[in-house]
Short mmCIF file of C-alpha atoms in Angstrom, two decimals:
data_model
loop_
_atom_site.label_atom_id
_atom_site.label_comp_id
_atom_site.label_asym_id
_atom_site.label_seq_id
_atom_site.Cartn_x
_atom_site.Cartn_y
_atom_site.Cartn_z
CA MET A 1 -11.27 100.73 2.78
CA GLY A 2 -9.30 98.63 5.28
CA TRP A 3 -7.41 101.75 6.39
CA ILE A 4 -10.56 103.22 7.95
CA ALA A 5 -10.85 100.55 10.66
CA PRO A 6 -7.55 101.29 12.45
CA ILE A 7 -8.25 105.03 12.35
CA ALA A 8 -11.70 104.54 13.86
CA VAL A 9 -10.45 102.13 16.53
CA LEU A 10 -7.53 104.36 17.55
CA THR A 11 -9.72 107.47 17.61
CA LEU A 12 -12.19 105.84 20.00
CA PHE A 13 -9.32 104.37 22.00
CA MET A 14 -7.60 107.73 22.44
CA ALA A 15 -10.88 109.50 23.18
CA LEU A 16 -11.42 107.11 26.07
CA LEU A 17 -7.81 107.54 27.16
CA GLY A 18 -8.02 111.34 27.12
CA THR A 19 -11.34 111.40 28.95
CA MET A 20 -10.23 109.07 31.72
CA TYR A 21 -6.80 110.61 32.30
CA LEU A 22 -7.86 114.25 32.21
CA ALA A 23 -11.16 113.87 34.09
CA TYR A 24 -9.49 112.80 37.30
CA VAL A 25 -6.98 115.67 37.50
CA VAL A 26 -8.76 118.67 36.01
CA ASP A 27 -10.68 119.81 39.12
CA PRO A 28 -10.22 117.76 42.32
CA GLU A 29 -11.98 120.42 44.43
CA LYS A 30 -15.12 120.22 42.31
CA ASN A 31 -15.09 116.42 42.34
CA LEU A 32 -14.52 116.14 46.10
CA HIS A 33 -16.92 113.70 47.80
CA ASP A 34 -16.88 111.57 50.98
CA PHE A 35 -13.36 112.75 51.82
CA PRO A 36 -12.72 111.27 55.31
CA ILE A 37 -11.37 113.58 58.02
CA ALA A 38 -11.51 112.97 61.77
CA LEU A 39 -12.63 115.69 64.20
CA VAL A 40 -11.42 115.22 67.76
CA ASN A 41 -12.86 117.56 70.41
CA GLN A 42 -11.08 117.08 73.73
CA ASP A 43 -12.03 120.47 75.17
CA GLU A 44 -13.15 120.23 78.81
CA GLY A 45 -14.59 123.73 78.90
CA ASP A 46 -13.97 126.53 81.41
CA VAL A 47 -15.73 128.90 83.79
CA THR A 48 -15.71 132.55 82.79
CA GLY A 49 -17.16 135.87 83.90
CA PRO A 50 -17.13 137.88 87.13
CA PRO A 51 -17.50 135.98 90.41
CA ASP A 52 -21.13 136.98 90.82
CA ALA A 53 -22.10 136.00 87.26
CA GLN A 54 -19.92 133.10 86.26
CA ARG A 55 -20.96 130.76 83.47
CA ARG A 56 -19.46 127.66 81.93
CA VAL A 57 -18.36 127.81 78.31
CA ASN A 58 -17.01 125.20 75.94
CA PHE A 59 -15.53 126.72 72.82
CA GLY A 60 -14.55 123.26 71.58
CA ASP A 61 -18.22 122.26 71.30
CA GLN A 62 -18.98 125.50 69.49
CA ILE A 63 -16.12 124.96 67.04
CA ALA A 64 -17.18 121.37 66.40
CA ALA A 65 -20.73 122.52 65.70
CA ALA A 66 -19.49 125.30 63.44
CA MET A 67 -17.34 122.86 61.47
CA ARG A 68 -20.22 120.41 61.07
CA GLN A 69 -22.28 123.25 59.66
CA GLY A 70 -19.54 124.93 57.63
CA ILE A 71 -17.91 121.91 55.98
CA PRO A 72 -20.11 120.58 53.12
CA ALA A 73 -21.32 117.11 54.10
CA ASP A 74 -21.51 116.06 50.44
CA LYS A 75 -17.79 116.75 50.02
CA VAL A 76 -16.21 115.82 53.35
CA ASP A 77 -16.97 112.88 55.60
CA LEU A 78 -16.30 114.59 58.94
CA ARG A 79 -16.04 111.87 61.58
CA GLU A 80 -16.34 113.01 65.21
CA VAL A 81 -14.33 110.47 67.17
CA GLY A 82 -12.11 110.25 70.24
CA ILE A 83 -8.37 110.66 70.05
CA ASN A 84 -7.68 106.89 70.27
CA GLU A 85 -10.10 106.08 67.46
CA ALA A 86 -8.71 108.91 65.35
CA GLU A 87 -5.17 107.57 65.76
CA LEU A 88 -6.33 104.04 64.90
CA GLN A 89 -8.05 105.24 61.73
CA MET A 90 -4.99 107.27 60.78
CA GLN A 91 -2.75 104.24 61.31
CA ASN A 92 -4.98 102.12 59.05
CA GLY A 93 -5.38 104.80 56.37
CA LYS A 94 -9.13 105.07 56.99
CA VAL A 95 -8.99 108.86 57.33
CA TYR A 96 -6.79 111.30 55.45
CA GLY A 97 -6.36 113.80 58.27
CA ALA A 98 -7.54 114.91 61.71
CA ILE A 99 -8.52 118.20 63.35
CA ILE A 100 -7.69 118.04 67.06
CA ILE A 101 -9.03 120.50 69.65
CA PRO A 102 -7.03 120.13 72.91
CA SER A 103 -8.53 119.66 76.36
CA ASP A 104 -7.46 123.12 77.61
CA PHE A 105 -8.71 125.03 74.58
CA SER A 106 -11.46 127.01 76.38
CA LYS A 107 -9.17 127.72 79.32
CA ARG A 108 -6.46 129.10 77.05
CA LEU A 109 -9.01 131.25 75.22
CA GLY A 110 -10.10 132.68 78.58
CA ILE A 111 -6.48 133.41 79.47
CA LEU A 112 -6.03 135.09 76.09
CA GLY A 113 -9.09 137.27 76.72
CA VAL A 114 -7.82 138.39 80.11
CA GLY A 115 -4.20 138.67 79.03
CA SER A 116 -5.05 140.89 76.09
CA VAL A 117 -5.95 143.79 78.40
CA ILE A 118 -3.36 143.33 81.16
CA PRO A 119 0.44 143.23 80.96
CA GLY A 120 2.16 139.87 80.60
CA ASP A 121 3.08 137.14 78.12
CA ILE A 122 0.31 135.04 76.64
CA GLU A 123 0.07 132.24 74.09
CA LYS A 124 -2.69 131.59 71.61
CA PRO A 125 -4.67 128.36 72.02
CA VAL A 126 -3.68 125.77 69.45
CA ILE A 127 -5.75 123.57 67.12
CA THR A 128 -3.73 120.84 65.44
CA LEU A 129 -4.38 119.87 61.82
CA GLN A 130 -2.81 116.47 61.30
CA THR A 131 -2.17 115.16 57.82
CA ASN A 132 -1.72 111.52 56.85
CA PRO A 133 1.01 111.55 54.17
CA ARG A 134 1.12 107.74 53.98
CA THR A 135 -2.29 107.70 52.29
CA GLY A 136 -1.04 109.51 49.19
CA ALA A 137 1.04 112.39 47.90
CA PHE A 138 -1.84 114.66 46.86
CA VAL A 139 -3.93 113.89 49.95
CA THR A 140 -1.89 116.17 52.21
CA ASN A 141 -2.61 119.22 50.04
CA ILE A 142 -6.35 118.54 50.09
CA VAL A 143 -6.42 118.03 53.87
CA GLN A 144 -4.53 121.27 54.45
CA GLN A 145 -6.82 123.18 52.11
CA ILE A 146 -10.01 121.86 53.73
CA GLY A 147 -8.71 122.33 57.26
CA GLU A 148 -7.28 125.79 56.79
CA GLN A 149 -10.42 127.07 55.04
CA ALA A 150 -12.71 125.71 57.77
CA LEU A 151 -10.50 126.85 60.64
CA ALA A 152 -10.08 130.32 59.16
CA GLN A 153 -13.84 130.79 59.35
CA VAL A 154 -13.90 129.33 62.87
CA ASP A 155 -11.06 131.64 63.92
CA LYS A 156 -13.07 134.62 62.74
CA GLN A 157 -16.24 133.57 64.58
CA VAL A 158 -14.40 132.76 67.81
CA GLY A 159 -12.55 136.08 67.56
CA GLU A 160 -15.78 138.02 67.31
CA GLN A 161 -17.26 136.13 70.25
CA LEU A 162 -14.13 136.56 72.37
CA THR A 163 -13.96 140.29 71.61
CA GLN A 164 -17.57 140.72 72.70
CA GLN A 165 -16.91 138.69 75.86
CA VAL A 166 -13.93 140.89 76.83
CA LYS A 167 -15.96 144.05 76.25
CA THR A 168 -18.72 142.68 78.47
CA GLN A 169 -16.27 141.86 81.24
CA LEU A 170 -14.76 145.36 81.06
CA THR A 171 -18.15 147.07 81.29
CA PRO A 172 -18.45 148.81 84.69
CA PRO A 173 -21.06 147.39 87.11
CA ASP A 174 -22.92 150.69 87.10
CA GLY A 175 -23.63 150.29 83.39
CA GLY A 176 -21.22 152.91 82.15
CA PRO A 177 -19.44 152.62 78.82
CA ALA A 178 -16.71 149.98 78.50
CA PRO A 179 -13.19 151.29 77.92
CA GLU A 180 -12.05 151.33 74.31
CA LEU A 181 -9.85 148.40 73.37
CA THR A 182 -6.44 149.21 71.97
CA GLY A 183 -5.56 148.30 68.41
CA ALA A 184 -3.15 145.60 69.56
CA THR A 185 -5.85 144.10 71.77
CA ARG A 186 -8.39 144.05 68.95
CA LEU A 187 -5.87 142.34 66.65
CA ALA A 188 -5.06 139.70 69.27
CA LEU A 189 -8.72 138.99 69.96
CA ALA A 190 -9.74 138.98 66.28
CA ASP A 191 -7.26 136.17 65.48
CA PRO A 192 -7.20 134.07 68.66
CA ILE A 193 -6.42 130.57 67.30
CA ASP A 194 -3.06 129.25 66.22
CA VAL A 195 -3.41 126.40 63.68
CA VAL A 196 -0.49 123.97 63.68
CA VAL A 197 -0.14 121.63 60.69
CA GLU A 198 1.85 118.47 61.28
CA PRO A 199 2.08 114.97 59.77
CA PHE A 200 0.70 112.08 61.80
CA ARG A 201 3.46 109.67 60.77
CA LYS A 202 6.09 111.29 58.64
CA LEU A 203 7.22 109.30 55.64
CA PRO A 204 10.86 108.22 55.67
CA ALA A 205 13.32 109.33 53.01
CA GLY A 206 13.26 107.34 49.80
CA THR A 207 9.48 107.14 49.49
CA GLY A 208 9.02 109.85 46.87
CA GLN A 209 6.65 111.74 49.21
CA GLY A 210 4.23 108.84 49.04
CA LEU A 211 4.55 108.02 45.34
CA THR A 212 6.70 104.87 45.56
CA ALA A 213 3.65 102.74 46.43
CA PHE A 214 1.83 103.93 43.31
CA PHE A 215 4.75 103.37 40.97
CA TYR A 216 5.60 100.00 42.47
CA ALA A 217 1.98 98.92 42.00
CA LEU A 218 2.17 100.20 38.42
CA LEU A 219 5.28 98.09 37.85
CA LEU A 220 3.47 94.97 39.07
CA LEU A 221 0.49 95.68 36.83
CA LEU A 222 2.66 96.35 33.78
CA ALA A 223 4.67 93.20 34.48
CA GLY A 224 1.50 91.13 34.38
CA LEU A 225 0.07 92.92 31.35
CA VAL A 226 3.22 93.08 29.22
CA GLY A 227 4.17 89.60 30.39
CA SER A 228 0.86 88.14 29.23
CA MET A 229 1.11 89.78 25.80
CA THR A 230 4.75 88.75 25.36
CA ILE A 231 4.17 85.15 26.47
CA HIS A 232 1.06 84.90 24.29
CA THR A 233 2.91 86.08 21.17
CA MET A 234 6.16 84.18 21.69
CA ILE A 235 4.58 80.84 22.58
CA ASP A 236 2.16 81.11 19.67
CA ALA A 237 5.16 81.72 17.42
CA ALA A 238 7.03 78.75 18.90
CA LEU A 239 3.98 76.53 18.35
CA GLY A 240 3.70 77.65 14.73
CA VAL A 241 0.35 79.37 15.25
CA VAL A 242 1.63 82.74 14.04
CA PRO A 243 4.75 83.77 12.14
CA THR A 244 7.55 85.84 13.62
CA GLU A 245 9.51 88.61 11.95
CA TYR A 246 13.01 89.65 13.00
CA GLY A 247 13.84 92.64 10.83
CA PRO A 248 13.99 91.30 7.25
CA TRP A 249 13.81 87.67 8.41
CA PHE A 250 10.47 85.92 8.42
CA VAL A 251 10.13 82.75 10.51
CA HIS A 252 7.13 80.44 10.65
CA TYR A 253 7.72 77.24 12.58
CA PRO A 254 5.81 74.03 11.75
CA ARG A 255 2.38 73.92 13.33
CA THR A 256 2.23 72.04 16.64
CA HIS A 257 -1.19 70.53 17.08
CA LEU A 258 -1.89 71.50 20.66
CA SER A 259 -5.43 72.20 21.84
CA ARG A 260 -6.45 75.67 22.95
CA PHE A 261 -6.81 74.48 26.54
CA LYS A 262 -3.35 72.89 26.69
CA THR A 263 -1.84 75.92 25.01
CA LEU A 264 -3.36 78.17 27.66
CA LEU A 265 -2.10 75.89 30.43
CA LEU A 266 1.38 76.16 28.97
CA LYS A 267 1.18 79.94 28.86
CA TRP A 268 -0.12 80.08 32.42
CA GLY A 269 2.76 77.96 33.63
CA VAL A 270 5.30 80.24 31.97
CA MET A 271 3.48 83.25 33.45
CA VAL A 272 3.73 81.89 37.00
CA ILE A 273 7.46 81.21 36.66
CA THR A 274 8.00 84.62 35.09
CA SER A 275 6.09 86.37 37.89
CA ILE A 276 8.57 84.99 40.43
CA THR A 277 11.58 86.29 38.50
CA MET A 278 9.98 89.68 37.83
CA SER A 279 8.94 90.22 41.46
CA THR A 280 12.48 89.31 42.51
CA VAL A 281 13.91 91.84 40.08
CA PHE A 282 11.63 94.62 41.35
CA VAL A 283 12.56 93.97 44.98
CA LEU A 284 16.28 93.93 44.17
CA VAL A 285 16.03 97.14 42.14
CA ALA A 286 14.08 98.86 44.92
CA LYS A 287 16.67 97.81 47.48
CA ALA A 288 19.53 98.99 45.26
CA LEU A 289 17.85 102.40 44.94
CA GLY A 290 17.46 102.74 48.70
CA MET A 291 13.67 102.45 48.85
CA PRO A 292 12.69 101.62 52.46
CA MET A 293 11.00 98.22 52.80
CA SER A 294 10.15 96.93 56.26
CA ASN A 295 8.73 93.67 54.88
CA THR A 296 10.78 92.69 51.84
CA PHE A 297 9.58 89.10 51.70
CA GLY A 298 5.96 90.16 52.04
CA LEU A 299 6.39 92.63 49.18
CA PHE A 300 7.99 89.88 47.07
CA LEU A 301 5.14 87.44 47.74
CA TYR A 302 2.46 90.02 47.04
CA GLY A 303 4.28 90.97 43.83
CA VAL A 304 4.20 87.35 42.67
CA LEU A 305 0.48 87.13 43.44
CA ALA A 306 -0.39 90.42 41.72
CA ILE A 307 1.68 89.74 38.59
CA THR A 308 0.26 86.21 38.32
CA ALA A 309 -3.33 87.39 38.74
CA VAL A 310 -2.99 90.09 36.07
CA GLY A 311 -1.03 87.84 33.71
CA VAL A 312 -3.36 84.85 34.01
CA THR A 313 -6.43 87.04 33.44
CA GLY A 314 -4.77 88.80 30.52
CA LEU A 315 -3.89 85.45 28.88
CA ALA A 316 -7.45 84.21 29.43
CA ILE A 317 -8.83 87.28 27.65
CA LEU A 318 -6.40 86.78 24.76
CA ALA A 319 -7.41 83.12 24.54
CA ALA A 320 -11.07 84.11 24.52
CA ILE A 321 -11.11 86.88 21.89
CA GLY A 322 -7.72 86.68 20.20
CA SER A 323 -5.91 89.77 18.97
CA ALA A 324 -8.72 92.07 20.12
CA GLY A 325 -7.72 91.03 23.62
CA LEU A 326 -4.71 93.33 23.37
CA LEU A 327 -6.99 96.37 23.31
CA VAL A 328 -9.33 94.92 25.93
CA ASN A 329 -6.41 94.30 28.29
CA LEU A 330 -5.06 97.80 27.76
CA ILE A 331 -8.48 99.29 28.52
CA LEU A 332 -9.11 97.06 31.55
CA PHE A 333 -5.71 97.28 33.21
CA ILE A 334 -4.30 100.63 32.09
CA ILE A 335 -6.84 103.10 30.70
CA LEU A 336 -9.49 102.42 33.34
CA GLY A 337 -7.03 101.28 35.99
CA LEU A 338 -4.58 104.13 36.47
CA PRO A 339 -7.08 106.99 37.01
CA SER A 340 -9.12 104.86 39.42
CA SER A 341 -6.11 103.61 41.37
CA GLY A 342 -6.13 106.41 43.95
CA GLY A 343 -2.35 106.39 43.89
CA THR A 344 -1.90 110.04 42.93
CA VAL A 345 -5.26 111.80 43.28
CA PRO A 346 -7.44 110.13 45.96
CA ILE A 347 -10.63 108.46 44.77
CA GLU A 348 -12.65 110.93 46.87
CA ALA A 349 -11.32 113.82 44.77
CA THR A 350 -12.25 112.32 41.38
CA PRO A 351 -15.61 112.02 39.57
CA HIS A 352 -18.01 109.54 41.18
CA TYR A 353 -17.65 106.91 38.46
CA PHE A 354 -14.00 106.44 39.43
CA ALA A 355 -15.17 105.18 42.83
CA TRP A 356 -17.31 102.62 41.01
CA LEU A 357 -14.33 101.55 38.93
CA ALA A 358 -12.09 101.37 41.99
CA ALA A 359 -14.39 98.73 43.48
CA PHE A 360 -13.10 96.14 40.99
CA GLU A 361 -10.29 97.63 38.90
CA PRO A 362 -7.06 95.65 39.49
CA MET A 363 -4.83 98.72 39.76
CA HIS A 364 -6.64 100.06 42.83
CA GLN A 365 -6.50 96.72 44.61
CA VAL A 366 -2.78 96.29 43.87
CA PHE A 367 -2.06 99.85 45.04
CA LEU A 368 -3.85 99.26 48.35
CA GLY A 369 -1.85 96.09 48.94
CA VAL A 370 1.51 97.66 48.08
CA ARG A 371 0.76 100.82 50.10
CA ALA A 372 -0.14 98.74 53.16
CA ILE A 373 3.13 96.80 52.92
CA LEU A 374 5.36 99.83 52.30
CA TYR A 375 3.76 102.50 54.51
CA PHE A 376 1.49 100.77 57.06
CA ASP A 377 3.71 97.92 58.30
CA GLY A 378 1.80 95.30 56.32
CA SER A 379 -1.44 96.00 58.17
CA PHE A 380 -4.37 94.00 56.81
CA GLU A 381 -6.75 96.74 57.99
CA ALA A 382 -4.83 99.34 55.95
CA GLY A 383 -5.67 97.62 52.64
CA LEU A 384 -3.51 94.49 52.49
CA ALA A 385 -6.48 92.20 53.17
CA ARG A 386 -8.44 93.75 50.30
CA GLY A 387 -5.39 93.72 48.04
CA VAL A 388 -4.80 90.00 48.67
CA TRP A 389 -8.32 88.65 48.40
CA MET A 390 -9.15 90.79 45.35
CA ALA A 391 -5.97 89.50 43.64
CA VAL A 392 -7.03 85.93 44.49
CA LEU A 393 -10.53 86.67 43.19
CA GLY A 394 -9.12 88.13 39.98
CA LEU A 395 -6.89 85.09 39.56
CA ALA A 396 -9.87 82.77 40.06
CA VAL A 397 -11.95 84.72 37.52
CA GLY A 398 -9.11 84.49 34.99
CA VAL A 399 -8.69 80.74 35.51
CA VAL A 400 -12.42 80.02 35.26
CA LEU A 401 -12.82 82.24 32.17
CA GLY A 402 -9.82 80.68 30.43
CA VAL A 403 -10.81 77.09 31.19
CA LEU A 404 -14.46 77.52 30.17
CA ILE A 405 -13.72 79.38 26.93
CA THR A 406 -10.87 77.19 25.68
CA ARG A 407 -12.67 73.96 26.55
CA PHE A 408 -15.76 75.22 24.76
CA TYR A 409 -13.73 76.11 21.65
CA ASP A 410 -12.03 72.71 21.71
CA ARG A 411 -15.32 70.82 22.00
CA LYS A 412 -16.74 72.81 19.09
CA GLY A 413 -13.72 71.96 16.95
CA LEU A 414 -12.67 75.60 16.72
CA HIS A 415 -8.99 74.80 16.58
CA ARG A 416 -6.41 77.53 16.19
CA GLY A 417 -5.31 75.93 12.91
CA SER A 418 -8.62 76.91 11.32
CA SER A 419 -8.50 79.81 8.91
CA ILE A 420 -10.88 82.05 7.03
CA VAL A 421 -9.87 82.87 3.49
CA VAL A 422 -11.51 85.79 1.75
CA GLU A 423 -11.82 85.15 -1.97
CA GLU A 424 -11.82 87.81 -4.67
CA SER A 425 -15.59 87.59 -4.84
CA GLY A 426 -15.74 88.73 -1.21
CA SER A 427 -17.14 85.46 0.16
CA ALA A 428 -15.44 83.79 3.12
CA VAL A 429 -14.40 80.16 3.08
CA VAL A 430 -13.45 78.35 6.29
CA ASN A 431 -10.54 75.94 6.00
CA LYS A 432 -10.05 73.64 9.00
CA SER A 433 -6.73 72.08 9.74
CA GLU A 434 -6.50 68.53 10.97
CA ASP A 435 -5.47 68.14 14.60
#
């Protein structure tokens, strides 16, 4: 019946894999929550109406109020800020986009209302929808969709109000009927706003439209994960703890009586050295492929830190629970990590539990650090600070876990030379080797 166990384990493993990977891409619109967008209202207002009945209007305030009411608060975090604060938050990746109403918006609407019924050239007032492509490839699409839907409704409401205002102004003082507006005039007034979509800081060529940060972070994570598994297996084989097979050749070196703690220290040392070589390789490959890097040395150092943190933690888990650590590492770093990274679909467009995972999952922290170095000039506020201290925290957790577990096993005499032999009767006999 031993064949049932691998089937059961793999079935559960793949069920988790399928759930995690499909859940975060199936319906981003449905899963949208706390999606940060800045709203900047610079409109200074204008005076409208006949000389004897003038009144001050501010269409920017009306649009801002309409957007606060029309955009679902449970889906979008609409932040009303000034232009300087909006630019600062865009530079630091704190908001994914901005809706900007210019200072002369009401004035231009008034000109449009007057110009629609008299000869002459006129221009529609403009509202700018800025995207922040450096925050992620899929983010731009979501920002455009939210902005265009909200502004389409605003355009309709403002058009109705402007049409009514023009009719009122054209009504004779004696109360007679207002002249009928032409079809061209009605069309111009019904669609008075011109929405311009533009990127805040356009990504340079060679960035994969914002995907290079995600894939570079994935490389660092895989280097640490695969490195830990490879080092664990190869050093155990060299120490004679496990046999090694090369095709038809079977090799089992003499057992080296090294404690669990010293074995882990040896593996950690190899992992640190390997992280330096692997980070160097990644930087050289990226340069050879023409990937823009404004801070090459910073990217190299962060790569060493990230690979070391993942590798040390992975080796600690393998030292703690043995072969089962392979599955645990895959679940921790890959299955739970990639969907909660925010590198492709933003966290705010995935189910809520991905945001909980992103608070501690290594992949998200590494992505934030790499993205800040590649796209935000190494800004600590853009995620590098979080990426660094979370990597240091993960490294510390791995070191503490590995030291405590291996020292405990050594004190209890649970040496790696011990074995459990299952006899034909089904009973287990523990044979301890002499260290």
